[in-house]
Amino acid sequence: VLTQACEPKQAPRGNVCRQCFFDKCCDTWDACFDGGNPDCESLVVDCLAGCDEYPIEGCVSACFDQHPESVSTYLEQQRCALLKCASDKTGDQACDASTRDDCEVCMVEDCEASLNDLIQTEAGLLAWACLGDCSQADGGSTPSCIEACFDDHPSAVVELSAYGECISYLCTPKCVPEE
């Protein structure tokens, strides 16, 4: 998924994300959006695109429930998009990894292997979304919120723990705001 050999293909003008997907995620893009799995595009465009306000985990879960035959295809594209194309960035920063701060670089790039392992499964992606919801909640990522993510996604506990350990060991100094 993370080492696709892509032929040159031009994206619609000004679409930085799509150009990155064509350059680095071509096989997974084609599988989801170019006829490989017709329902995958519906999952993304008709459902997940509406999951744009926190908390998002419930919305993503509902979309997965509505399109179960497309989840694995979407997960492969999402892994490549996040790890290779900074698809977590939106607006003017869309797909521009250079706009990530040191903390984000660490959590995505330095912890790439454990993040990749985490977001390979539906439960793992939902656990990752849960962590994102925790970070956006009042008070930030509180221990009780993080514990709830573990409790809500027991099949992703090993991967979530490994990702958490990576963040703890490598990213904490970069993610703690200076006083």
Tab-separated table of N, CA and C in Angstrom:
chain	number	residue	atom	x	y	z
A	1	VAL	N	0.824	-1.198	0.000
A	1	VAL	CA	0.000	0.000	0.000
A	1	VAL	C	0.867	1.260	0.000
A	2	LEU	N	1.994	1.225	0.690
A	2	LEU	CA	2.815	2.432	0.822
A	2	LEU	C	3.942	2.520	-0.198
A	3	THR	N	4.051	1.539	-1.089
A	3	THR	CA	5.114	1.569	-2.112
A	3	THR	C	4.522	1.267	-3.478
A	4	GLN	N	3.584	2.057	-3.920
A	4	GLN	CA	2.932	1.850	-5.205
A	4	GLN	C	3.765	2.447	-6.329
A	5	ALA	N	3.841	1.742	-7.448
A	5	ALA	CA	4.564	2.220	-8.628
A	5	ALA	C	3.547	2.869	-9.560
A	6	CYS	N	3.554	4.186	-9.618
A	6	CYS	CA	2.525	4.922	-10.351
A	6	CYS	C	3.056	5.486	-11.662
A	7	GLU	N	2.242	5.375	-12.692
A	7	GLU	CA	2.533	5.997	-13.983
A	7	GLU	C	2.130	7.464	-13.903
A	8	PRO	N	2.834	8.346	-14.613
A	8	PRO	CA	2.455	9.765	-14.591
A	8	PRO	C	1.008	9.958	-15.054
A	9	LYS	N	0.290	10.767	-14.286
A	9	LYS	CA	-1.118	11.053	-14.583
A	9	LYS	C	-1.402	12.446	-14.055
A	10	GLN	N	-2.059	13.260	-14.829
A	10	GLN	CA	-2.333	14.639	-14.435
A	10	GLN	C	-3.672	14.746	-13.722
A	11	ALA	N	-3.650	15.329	-12.545
A	11	ALA	CA	-4.870	15.565	-11.780
A	11	ALA	C	-5.561	16.836	-12.269
A	12	PRO	N	-6.818	17.010	-11.902
A	12	PRO	CA	-7.489	18.270	-12.241
A	12	PRO	C	-6.674	19.452	-11.732
A	13	ARG	N	-6.668	20.488	-12.478
A	13	ARG	CA	-5.864	21.680	-12.174
A	13	ARG	C	-6.091	22.170	-10.747
A	14	GLY	N	-4.988	22.383	-10.036
A	14	GLY	CA	-5.050	22.941	-8.699
A	14	GLY	C	-5.419	21.946	-7.616
A	15	ASN	N	-5.602	20.674	-7.962
A	15	ASN	CA	-5.977	19.681	-6.958
A	15	ASN	C	-4.720	18.977	-6.444
A	16	VAL	N	-4.095	19.595	-5.438
A	16	VAL	CA	-2.833	19.102	-4.887
A	16	VAL	C	-2.997	17.701	-4.304
A	17	CYS	N	-4.083	17.474	-3.601
A	17	CYS	CA	-4.312	16.158	-2.999
A	17	CYS	C	-4.415	15.091	-4.078
A	18	ARG	N	-5.254	15.329	-5.052
A	18	ARG	CA	-5.448	14.331	-6.097
A	18	ARG	C	-4.144	14.064	-6.836
A	19	GLN	N	-3.325	15.099	-7.063
A	19	GLN	CA	-2.054	14.870	-7.747
A	19	GLN	C	-1.159	13.965	-6.911
A	20	CYS	N	-1.135	14.177	-5.613
A	20	CYS	CA	-0.353	13.312	-4.752
A	20	CYS	C	-0.897	11.884	-4.791
A	21	PHE	N	-2.214	11.738	-4.749
A	21	PHE	CA	-2.807	10.401	-4.819
A	21	PHE	C	-2.417	9.721	-6.129
A	22	PHE	N	-2.454	10.461	-7.248
A	22	PHE	CA	-2.080	9.888	-8.543
A	22	PHE	C	-0.595	9.524	-8.569
A	23	ASP	N	0.240	10.324	-7.886
A	23	ASP	CA	1.685	10.092	-7.896
A	23	ASP	C	2.140	9.013	-6.921
A	24	LYS	N	1.439	8.890	-5.780
A	24	LYS	CA	1.919	7.984	-4.724
A	24	LYS	C	0.917	6.918	-4.307
A	25	CYS	N	-0.350	7.095	-4.632
A	25	CYS	CA	-1.405	6.178	-4.182
A	25	CYS	C	-2.274	5.730	-5.347
A	26	CYS	N	-1.681	5.542	-6.509
A	26	CYS	CA	-2.455	5.291	-7.724
A	26	CYS	C	-3.256	3.992	-7.674
A	27	ASP	N	-2.661	2.917	-7.188
A	27	ASP	CA	-3.368	1.633	-7.165
A	27	ASP	C	-4.557	1.672	-6.202
A	28	THR	N	-4.331	2.230	-5.033
A	28	THR	CA	-5.425	2.290	-4.062
A	28	THR	C	-6.476	3.308	-4.495
A	29	TRP	N	-6.048	4.388	-5.163
A	29	TRP	CA	-6.999	5.360	-5.713
A	29	TRP	C	-7.892	4.677	-6.744
A	30	ASP	N	-7.259	3.981	-7.694
A	30	ASP	CA	-8.030	3.308	-8.738
A	30	ASP	C	-8.986	2.279	-8.145
A	31	ALA	N	-8.532	1.555	-7.120
A	31	ALA	CA	-9.384	0.528	-6.503
A	31	ALA	C	-10.626	1.143	-5.864
A	32	CYS	N	-10.483	2.352	-5.330
A	32	CYS	CA	-11.613	2.986	-4.653
A	32	CYS	C	-12.442	3.876	-5.578
A	33	PHE	N	-11.787	4.593	-6.480
A	33	PHE	CA	-12.488	5.630	-7.238
A	33	PHE	C	-12.569	5.398	-8.740
A	34	ASP	N	-11.833	4.440	-9.260
A	34	ASP	CA	-11.798	4.295	-10.709
A	34	ASP	C	-12.365	2.948	-11.149
A	35	GLY	N	-13.474	2.559	-10.544
A	35	GLY	CA	-14.180	1.369	-10.962
A	35	GLY	C	-13.818	0.083	-10.244
A	36	GLY	N	-12.775	0.081	-9.432
A	36	GLY	CA	-12.390	-1.129	-8.732
A	36	GLY	C	-13.439	-1.588	-7.735
A	37	ASN	N	-14.046	-0.653	-7.036
A	37	ASN	CA	-15.100	-0.944	-6.062
A	37	ASN	C	-16.099	0.209	-6.150
A	38	PRO	N	-17.137	0.065	-6.965
A	38	PRO	CA	-18.063	1.177	-7.216
A	38	PRO	C	-18.665	1.800	-5.957
A	39	ASP	N	-18.852	1.024	-4.909
A	39	ASP	CA	-19.442	1.566	-3.693
A	39	ASP	C	-18.454	2.383	-2.870
A	40	CYS	N	-17.145	2.196	-3.099
A	40	CYS	CA	-16.138	2.914	-2.310
A	40	CYS	C	-16.254	4.425	-2.512
A	41	GLU	N	-16.441	4.830	-3.761
A	41	GLU	CA	-16.597	6.266	-4.023
A	41	GLU	C	-17.827	6.806	-3.303
A	42	SER	N	-18.900	6.049	-3.275
A	42	SER	CA	-20.098	6.464	-2.555
A	42	SER	C	-19.819	6.584	-1.055
A	43	LEU	N	-19.081	5.627	-0.510
A	43	LEU	CA	-18.692	5.697	0.906
A	43	LEU	C	-17.992	7.014	1.204
A	44	VAL	N	-17.036	7.373	0.344
A	44	VAL	CA	-16.240	8.575	0.588
A	44	VAL	C	-17.025	9.851	0.282
A	45	VAL	N	-17.573	9.936	-0.905
A	45	VAL	CA	-18.200	11.179	-1.372
A	45	VAL	C	-19.557	11.422	-0.709
A	46	ASP	N	-20.375	10.395	-0.646
A	46	ASP	CA	-21.735	10.572	-0.146
A	46	ASP	C	-21.849	10.478	1.373
A	47	CYS	N	-20.851	9.878	2.014
A	47	CYS	CA	-20.994	9.682	3.459
A	47	CYS	C	-19.835	10.311	4.242
A	48	LEU	N	-18.623	9.832	4.039
A	48	LEU	CA	-17.498	10.320	4.850
A	48	LEU	C	-17.215	11.804	4.667
A	49	ALA	N	-17.514	12.340	3.493
A	49	ALA	CA	-17.298	13.772	3.264
A	49	ALA	C	-18.129	14.615	4.222
A	50	GLY	N	-19.216	14.064	4.728
A	50	GLY	CA	-20.051	14.776	5.683
A	50	GLY	C	-19.556	14.682	7.122
A	51	CYS	N	-18.516	13.907	7.347
A	51	CYS	CA	-17.952	13.746	8.698
A	51	CYS	C	-16.863	14.794	8.907
A	52	ASP	N	-17.269	16.045	8.914
A	52	ASP	CA	-16.276	17.121	8.949
A	52	ASP	C	-16.292	17.944	10.228
A	53	GLU	N	-17.091	17.527	11.205
A	53	GLU	CA	-17.115	18.240	12.478
A	53	GLU	C	-16.913	17.250	13.614
A	54	TYR	N	-16.119	17.671	14.602
A	54	TYR	CA	-15.859	16.804	15.754
A	54	TYR	C	-17.088	16.753	16.646
A	55	PRO	N	-17.351	15.607	17.220
A	55	PRO	CA	-16.627	14.350	17.105
A	55	PRO	C	-16.985	13.638	15.796
A	56	ILE	N	-15.965	13.027	15.166
A	56	ILE	CA	-16.184	12.379	13.870
A	56	ILE	C	-16.294	10.862	13.952
A	57	GLU	N	-15.812	10.272	15.029
A	57	GLU	CA	-15.788	8.814	15.106
A	57	GLU	C	-17.164	8.196	14.850
A	58	GLY	N	-18.206	8.704	15.472
A	58	GLY	CA	-19.552	8.156	15.281
A	58	GLY	C	-20.021	8.255	13.846
A	59	CYS	N	-19.719	9.363	13.199
A	59	CYS	CA	-20.096	9.552	11.801
A	59	CYS	C	-19.363	8.557	10.913
A	60	VAL	N	-18.058	8.405	11.133
A	60	VAL	CA	-17.266	7.463	10.341
A	60	VAL	C	-17.784	6.041	10.547
A	61	SER	N	-18.076	5.688	11.779
A	61	SER	CA	-18.598	4.356	12.080
A	61	SER	C	-19.928	4.113	11.360
A	62	ALA	N	-20.799	5.101	11.372
A	62	ALA	CA	-22.080	4.969	10.681
A	62	ALA	C	-21.875	4.788	9.178
A	63	CYS	N	-20.938	5.511	8.614
A	63	CYS	CA	-20.634	5.353	7.181
A	63	CYS	C	-20.122	3.948	6.891
A	64	PHE	N	-19.253	3.449	7.751
A	64	PHE	CA	-18.741	2.091	7.572
A	64	PHE	C	-19.888	1.081	7.629
A	65	ASP	N	-20.829	1.299	8.542
A	65	ASP	CA	-21.981	0.396	8.658
A	65	ASP	C	-22.853	0.439	7.399
A	66	GLN	N	-22.950	1.593	6.762
A	66	GLN	CA	-23.766	1.755	5.559
A	66	GLN	C	-23.092	1.176	4.310
A	67	HIS	N	-21.763	1.067	4.337
A	67	HIS	CA	-21.009	0.620	3.154
A	67	HIS	C	-19.987	-0.456	3.535
A	68	PRO	N	-20.416	-1.557	4.145
A	68	PRO	CA	-19.456	-2.539	4.658
A	68	PRO	C	-18.573	-3.174	3.585
A	69	GLU	N	-19.078	-3.292	2.363
A	69	GLU	CA	-18.296	-3.921	1.299
A	69	GLU	C	-17.186	-3.014	0.756
A	70	SER	N	-17.123	-1.780	1.214
A	70	SER	CA	-16.132	-0.827	0.714
A	70	SER	C	-15.087	-0.442	1.741
A	71	VAL	N	-15.259	-0.849	2.973
A	71	VAL	CA	-14.386	-0.380	4.056
A	71	VAL	C	-12.932	-0.766	3.822
A	72	SER	N	-12.654	-2.011	3.472
A	72	SER	CA	-11.250	-2.422	3.325
A	72	SER	C	-10.579	-1.685	2.167
A	73	THR	N	-11.303	-1.455	1.083
A	73	THR	CA	-10.752	-0.701	-0.057
A	73	THR	C	-10.459	0.736	0.365
A	74	TYR	N	-11.388	1.330	1.084
A	74	TYR	CA	-11.188	2.694	1.578
A	74	TYR	C	-9.998	2.766	2.541
A	75	LEU	N	-9.882	1.798	3.442
A	75	LEU	CA	-8.789	1.822	4.418
A	75	LEU	C	-7.436	1.820	3.731
A	76	GLU	N	-7.292	1.049	2.676
A	76	GLU	CA	-6.011	1.033	1.957
A	76	GLU	C	-5.713	2.405	1.358
A	77	GLN	N	-6.712	3.024	0.736
A	77	GLN	CA	-6.499	4.356	0.160
A	77	GLN	C	-6.215	5.378	1.254
A	78	GLN	N	-6.942	5.297	2.348
A	78	GLN	CA	-6.764	6.260	3.433
A	78	GLN	C	-5.376	6.151	4.052
A	79	ARG	N	-4.897	4.918	4.237
A	79	ARG	CA	-3.544	4.744	4.789
A	79	ARG	C	-2.517	5.423	3.903
A	80	CYS	N	-2.591	5.177	2.608
A	80	CYS	CA	-1.641	5.793	1.694
A	80	CYS	C	-1.815	7.309	1.693
A	81	ALA	N	-3.050	7.770	1.639
A	81	ALA	CA	-3.328	9.210	1.579
A	81	ALA	C	-2.814	9.938	2.809
A	82	LEU	N	-3.028	9.362	3.967
A	82	LEU	CA	-2.577	9.993	5.210
A	82	LEU	C	-1.056	9.970	5.322
A	83	LEU	N	-0.472	8.819	5.090
A	83	LEU	CA	0.961	8.657	5.328
A	83	LEU	C	1.831	9.230	4.215
A	84	LYS	N	1.348	9.224	2.979
A	84	LYS	CA	2.160	9.683	1.856
A	84	LYS	C	1.728	11.037	1.292
A	85	CYS	N	0.500	11.468	1.610
A	85	CYS	CA	-0.015	12.697	0.998
A	85	CYS	C	-0.582	13.703	1.985
A	86	ALA	N	-0.365	13.512	3.262
A	86	ALA	CA	-0.832	14.457	4.280
A	86	ALA	C	-2.303	14.806	4.101
A	87	SER	N	-3.130	13.778	3.883
A	87	SER	CA	-4.554	14.029	3.653
A	87	SER	C	-5.288	14.496	4.898
A	88	ASP	N	-4.599	14.520	6.036
A	88	ASP	CA	-5.222	15.037	7.254
A	88	ASP	C	-5.273	16.561	7.250
A	89	LYS	N	-4.552	17.188	6.343
A	89	LYS	CA	-4.546	18.645	6.229
A	89	LYS	C	-5.673	19.088	5.304
A	90	THR	N	-6.343	20.171	5.653
A	90	THR	CA	-7.481	20.644	4.867
A	90	THR	C	-7.314	22.116	4.519
A	91	GLY	N	-8.253	22.605	3.753
A	91	GLY	CA	-8.257	24.029	3.392
A	91	GLY	C	-7.021	24.416	2.613
A	92	ASP	N	-6.436	25.565	2.955
A	92	ASP	CA	-5.245	26.059	2.252
A	92	ASP	C	-4.037	25.152	2.459
A	93	GLN	N	-4.084	24.306	3.479
A	93	GLN	CA	-2.963	23.418	3.784
A	93	GLN	C	-3.168	22.013	3.221
A	94	ALA	N	-4.232	21.805	2.457
A	94	ALA	CA	-4.592	20.476	1.973
A	94	ALA	C	-3.413	19.747	1.359
A	95	CYS	N	-3.138	18.590	1.913
A	95	CYS	CA	-2.119	17.671	1.398
A	95	CYS	C	-0.727	18.279	1.323
A	96	ASP	N	-0.441	19.222	2.174
A	96	ASP	CA	0.881	19.844	2.221
A	96	ASP	C	1.548	19.444	3.535
A	97	ALA	N	2.381	18.404	3.462
A	97	ALA	CA	3.040	17.898	4.670
A	97	ALA	C	3.948	18.946	5.304
A	98	SER	N	4.376	19.934	4.526
A	98	SER	CA	5.268	20.959	5.082
A	98	SER	C	4.549	21.856	6.089
A	99	THR	N	3.212	21.801	6.125
A	99	THR	CA	2.469	22.625	7.080
A	99	THR	C	2.285	21.928	8.430
A	100	ARG	N	2.733	20.685	8.517
A	100	ARG	CA	2.653	19.975	9.797
A	100	ARG	C	3.662	20.580	10.772
A	101	ASP	N	3.230	20.736	12.033
A	101	ASP	CA	4.167	21.191	13.048
A	101	ASP	C	5.018	20.000	13.502
A	102	ASP	N	6.004	20.252	14.365
A	102	ASP	CA	6.914	19.193	14.797
A	102	ASP	C	6.176	18.034	15.446
A	103	CYS	N	5.145	18.329	16.195
A	103	CYS	CA	4.350	17.289	16.844
A	103	CYS	C	3.657	16.414	15.801
A	104	GLU	N	3.004	17.035	14.833
A	104	GLU	CA	2.307	16.278	13.794
A	104	GLU	C	3.275	15.456	12.960
A	105	VAL	N	4.429	16.035	12.632
A	105	VAL	CA	5.454	15.293	11.885
A	105	VAL	C	5.837	14.043	12.656
A	106	CYS	N	6.063	14.195	13.941
A	106	CYS	CA	6.440	13.054	14.762
A	106	CYS	C	5.329	12.008	14.780
A	107	MET	N	4.094	12.419	15.021
A	107	MET	CA	2.992	11.469	15.154
A	107	MET	C	2.676	10.743	13.849
A	108	VAL	N	2.943	11.376	12.705
A	108	VAL	CA	2.635	10.740	11.426
A	108	VAL	C	3.888	10.135	10.788
A	109	GLU	N	4.973	10.873	10.752
A	109	GLU	CA	6.157	10.401	10.041
A	109	GLU	C	7.079	9.559	10.923
A	110	ASP	N	7.413	10.053	12.110
A	110	ASP	CA	8.307	9.297	12.982
A	110	ASP	C	7.635	8.035	13.510
A	111	CYS	N	6.332	8.072	13.664
A	111	CYS	CA	5.562	6.910	14.142
A	111	CYS	C	4.794	6.252	12.996
A	112	GLU	N	5.296	6.398	11.771
A	112	GLU	CA	4.597	5.886	10.594
A	112	GLU	C	4.293	4.394	10.695
A	113	ALA	N	5.244	3.597	11.116
A	113	ALA	CA	5.030	2.147	11.151
A	113	ALA	C	3.891	1.775	12.096
A	114	SER	N	3.884	2.351	13.290
A	114	SER	CA	2.819	1.997	14.226
A	114	SER	C	1.479	2.619	13.821
A	115	LEU	N	1.494	3.810	13.224
A	115	LEU	CA	0.249	4.400	12.718
A	115	LEU	C	-0.287	3.562	11.565
A	116	ASN	N	0.576	3.127	10.678
A	116	ASN	CA	0.167	2.273	9.565
A	116	ASN	C	-0.486	0.990	10.082
A	117	ASP	N	0.137	0.374	11.079
A	117	ASP	CA	-0.452	-0.836	11.664
A	117	ASP	C	-1.819	-0.547	12.270
A	118	LEU	N	-1.954	0.592	12.917
A	118	LEU	CA	-3.210	0.947	13.580
A	118	LEU	C	-4.341	1.149	12.586
A	119	ILE	N	-4.102	1.878	11.527
A	119	ILE	CA	-5.202	2.258	10.637
A	119	ILE	C	-5.441	1.258	9.504
A	120	GLN	N	-4.916	0.045	9.640
A	120	GLN	CA	-5.165	-1.006	8.648
A	120	GLN	C	-6.539	-1.639	8.791
A	121	THR	N	-7.135	-1.522	9.961
A	121	THR	CA	-8.430	-2.169	10.196
A	121	THR	C	-9.493	-1.118	10.515
A	122	GLU	N	-10.728	-1.537	10.353
A	122	GLU	CA	-11.847	-0.650	10.679
A	122	GLU	C	-11.764	-0.207	12.139
A	123	ALA	N	-11.553	-1.156	13.055
A	123	ALA	CA	-11.468	-0.819	14.481
A	123	ALA	C	-10.301	0.118	14.740
A	124	GLY	N	-9.183	-0.111	14.064
A	124	GLY	CA	-8.017	0.743	14.251
A	124	GLY	C	-8.253	2.163	13.769
A	125	LEU	N	-8.877	2.308	12.610
A	125	LEU	CA	-9.161	3.660	12.105
A	125	LEU	C	-10.150	4.367	13.013
A	126	LEU	N	-11.145	3.630	13.509
A	126	LEU	CA	-12.106	4.244	14.429
A	126	LEU	C	-11.423	4.626	15.748
A	127	ALA	N	-10.487	3.813	16.221
A	127	ALA	CA	-9.740	4.158	17.440
A	127	ALA	C	-8.903	5.412	17.202
A	128	TRP	N	-8.287	5.513	16.026
A	128	TRP	CA	-7.490	6.692	15.678
A	128	TRP	C	-8.397	7.925	15.608
A	129	ALA	N	-9.593	7.768	15.021
A	129	ALA	CA	-10.560	8.874	14.974
A	129	ALA	C	-10.985	9.256	16.386
A	130	CYS	N	-11.135	8.270	17.238
A	130	CYS	CA	-11.493	8.525	18.636
A	130	CYS	C	-10.421	9.381	19.310
A	131	LEU	N	-9.159	9.047	19.069
A	131	LEU	CA	-8.067	9.856	19.631
A	131	LEU	C	-8.131	11.292	19.119
A	132	GLY	N	-8.449	11.437	17.837
A	132	GLY	CA	-8.602	12.773	17.274
A	132	GLY	C	-9.742	13.535	17.933
A	133	ASP	N	-10.829	12.826	18.197
A	133	ASP	CA	-11.948	13.450	18.896
A	133	ASP	C	-11.519	13.886	20.297
A	134	CYS	N	-10.732	13.042	20.970
A	134	CYS	CA	-10.243	13.393	22.310
A	134	CYS	C	-9.423	14.677	22.261
A	135	SER	N	-8.562	14.786	21.255
A	135	SER	CA	-7.704	15.972	21.178
A	135	SER	C	-8.494	17.241	20.917
A	136	GLN	N	-9.678	17.122	20.322
A	136	GLN	CA	-10.510	18.285	20.025
A	136	GLN	C	-11.498	18.612	21.138
A	137	ALA	N	-11.673	17.679	22.074
A	137	ALA	CA	-12.635	17.881	23.159
A	137	ALA	C	-12.125	18.921	24.149
A	138	ASP	N	-13.034	19.465	24.921
A	138	ASP	CA	-12.644	20.408	25.973
A	138	ASP	C	-11.622	19.729	26.876
A	139	GLY	N	-10.541	20.392	27.126
A	139	GLY	CA	-9.505	19.817	27.984
A	139	GLY	C	-8.500	18.974	27.230
A	140	GLY	N	-8.669	18.804	25.932
A	140	GLY	CA	-7.701	18.039	25.152
A	140	GLY	C	-7.766	16.552	25.438
A	141	SER	N	-6.688	15.868	25.169
A	141	SER	CA	-6.620	14.412	25.299
A	141	SER	C	-6.476	14.000	26.758
A	142	THR	N	-7.589	13.930	27.443
A	142	THR	CA	-7.561	13.539	28.847
A	142	THR	C	-7.398	12.029	28.955
A	143	PRO	N	-6.794	11.551	30.035
A	143	PRO	CA	-6.638	10.102	30.207
A	143	PRO	C	-7.964	9.345	30.114
A	144	SER	N	-9.031	9.899	30.659
A	144	SER	CA	-10.315	9.188	30.614
A	144	SER	C	-10.838	9.072	29.183
A	145	CYS	N	-10.630	10.086	28.382
A	145	CYS	CA	-11.071	10.032	26.983
A	145	CYS	C	-10.256	8.983	26.224
A	146	ILE	N	-8.948	8.979	26.429
A	146	ILE	CA	-8.081	8.014	25.756
A	146	ILE	C	-8.431	6.590	26.199
A	147	GLU	N	-8.672	6.399	27.491
A	147	GLU	CA	-9.072	5.081	27.994
A	147	GLU	C	-10.374	4.627	27.340
A	148	ALA	N	-11.284	5.545	27.122
A	148	ALA	CA	-12.548	5.201	26.465
A	148	ALA	C	-12.304	4.707	25.041
A	149	CYS	N	-11.319	5.283	24.353
A	149	CYS	CA	-10.982	4.827	22.997
A	149	CYS	C	-10.513	3.375	23.043
A	150	PHE	N	-9.687	3.046	24.040
A	150	PHE	CA	-9.243	1.661	24.202
A	150	PHE	C	-10.437	0.758	24.489
A	151	ASP	N	-11.314	1.180	25.392
A	151	ASP	CA	-12.477	0.371	25.768
A	151	ASP	C	-13.442	0.176	24.596
A	152	ASP	N	-13.597	1.203	23.782
A	152	ASP	CA	-14.547	1.140	22.673
A	152	ASP	C	-14.044	0.314	21.487
A	153	HIS	N	-12.729	0.086	21.426
A	153	HIS	CA	-12.146	-0.614	20.267
A	153	HIS	C	-11.169	-1.694	20.733
A	154	PRO	N	-11.687	-2.708	21.430
A	154	PRO	CA	-10.799	-3.722	22.015
A	154	PRO	C	-9.976	-4.496	20.989
A	155	SER	N	-10.464	-4.652	19.776
A	155	SER	CA	-9.683	-5.400	18.784
A	155	SER	C	-8.510	-4.591	18.228
A	156	ALA	N	-8.429	-3.324	18.582
A	156	ALA	CA	-7.315	-2.481	18.125
A	156	ALA	C	-6.377	-2.098	19.264
A	157	VAL	N	-6.545	-2.712	20.431
A	157	VAL	CA	-5.771	-2.320	21.614
A	157	VAL	C	-4.266	-2.487	21.408
A	158	VAL	N	-3.839	-3.587	20.810
A	158	VAL	CA	-2.403	-3.823	20.616
A	158	VAL	C	-1.811	-2.727	19.733
A	159	GLU	N	-2.462	-2.457	18.618
A	159	GLU	CA	-1.962	-1.450	17.676
A	159	GLU	C	-2.062	-0.041	18.265
A	160	LEU	N	-3.154	0.225	18.974
A	160	LEU	CA	-3.331	1.529	19.605
A	160	LEU	C	-2.272	1.740	20.686
A	161	SER	N	-1.961	0.689	21.423
A	161	SER	CA	-0.915	0.776	22.453
A	161	SER	C	0.454	1.041	21.835
A	162	ALA	N	0.761	0.348	20.753
A	162	ALA	CA	2.052	0.552	20.087
A	162	ALA	C	2.177	1.975	19.559
A	163	TYR	N	1.085	2.488	18.981
A	163	TYR	CA	1.101	3.864	18.481
A	163	TYR	C	1.258	4.840	19.649
A	164	GLY	N	0.537	4.594	20.727
A	164	GLY	CA	0.654	5.436	21.919
A	164	GLY	C	2.058	5.420	22.502
A	165	GLU	N	2.689	4.254	22.518
A	165	GLU	CA	4.066	4.164	23.015
A	165	GLU	C	5.017	4.958	22.136
A	166	CYS	N	4.834	4.860	20.838
A	166	CYS	CA	5.683	5.629	19.930
A	166	CYS	C	5.530	7.125	20.206
A	167	ILE	N	4.289	7.569	20.342
A	167	ILE	CA	4.054	8.986	20.628
A	167	ILE	C	4.693	9.369	21.959
A	168	SER	N	4.513	8.522	22.971
A	168	SER	CA	5.083	8.809	24.297
A	168	SER	C	6.596	8.946	24.247
A	169	TYR	N	7.234	7.995	23.603
A	169	TYR	CA	8.696	7.978	23.600
A	169	TYR	C	9.313	8.989	22.648
A	170	LEU	N	8.727	9.140	21.479
A	170	LEU	CA	9.342	10.001	20.472
A	170	LEU	C	8.761	11.409	20.389
A	171	CYS	N	7.472	11.543	20.659
A	171	CYS	CA	6.796	12.796	20.315
A	171	CYS	C	6.485	13.704	21.492
A	172	THR	N	6.447	13.179	22.695
A	172	THR	CA	6.059	14.010	23.827
A	172	THR	C	6.838	15.313	23.903
A	173	PRO	N	8.182	15.269	23.763
A	173	PRO	CA	8.910	16.554	23.824
A	173	PRO	C	8.502	17.546	22.717
A	174	LYS	N	8.057	17.033	21.600
A	174	LYS	CA	7.681	17.890	20.478
A	174	LYS	C	6.222	18.333	20.560
A	175	CYS	N	5.435	17.644	21.369
A	175	CYS	CA	3.996	17.907	21.421
A	175	CYS	C	3.540	18.674	22.658
A	176	VAL	N	4.421	18.836	23.617
A	176	VAL	CA	4.064	19.557	24.834
A	176	VAL	C	4.282	21.047	24.585
A	177	PRO	N	3.231	21.846	24.736
A	177	PRO	CA	3.399	23.296	24.498
A	177	PRO	C	4.379	23.898	25.499
A	178	GLU	N	5.178	24.815	24.981
A	178	GLU	CA	6.117	25.519	25.865
A	178	GLU	C	5.362	26.533	26.711
A	179	GLU	N	5.806	26.670	27.936
A	179	GLU	CA	5.131	27.601	28.840
A	179	GLU	C	5.750	28.974	28.754
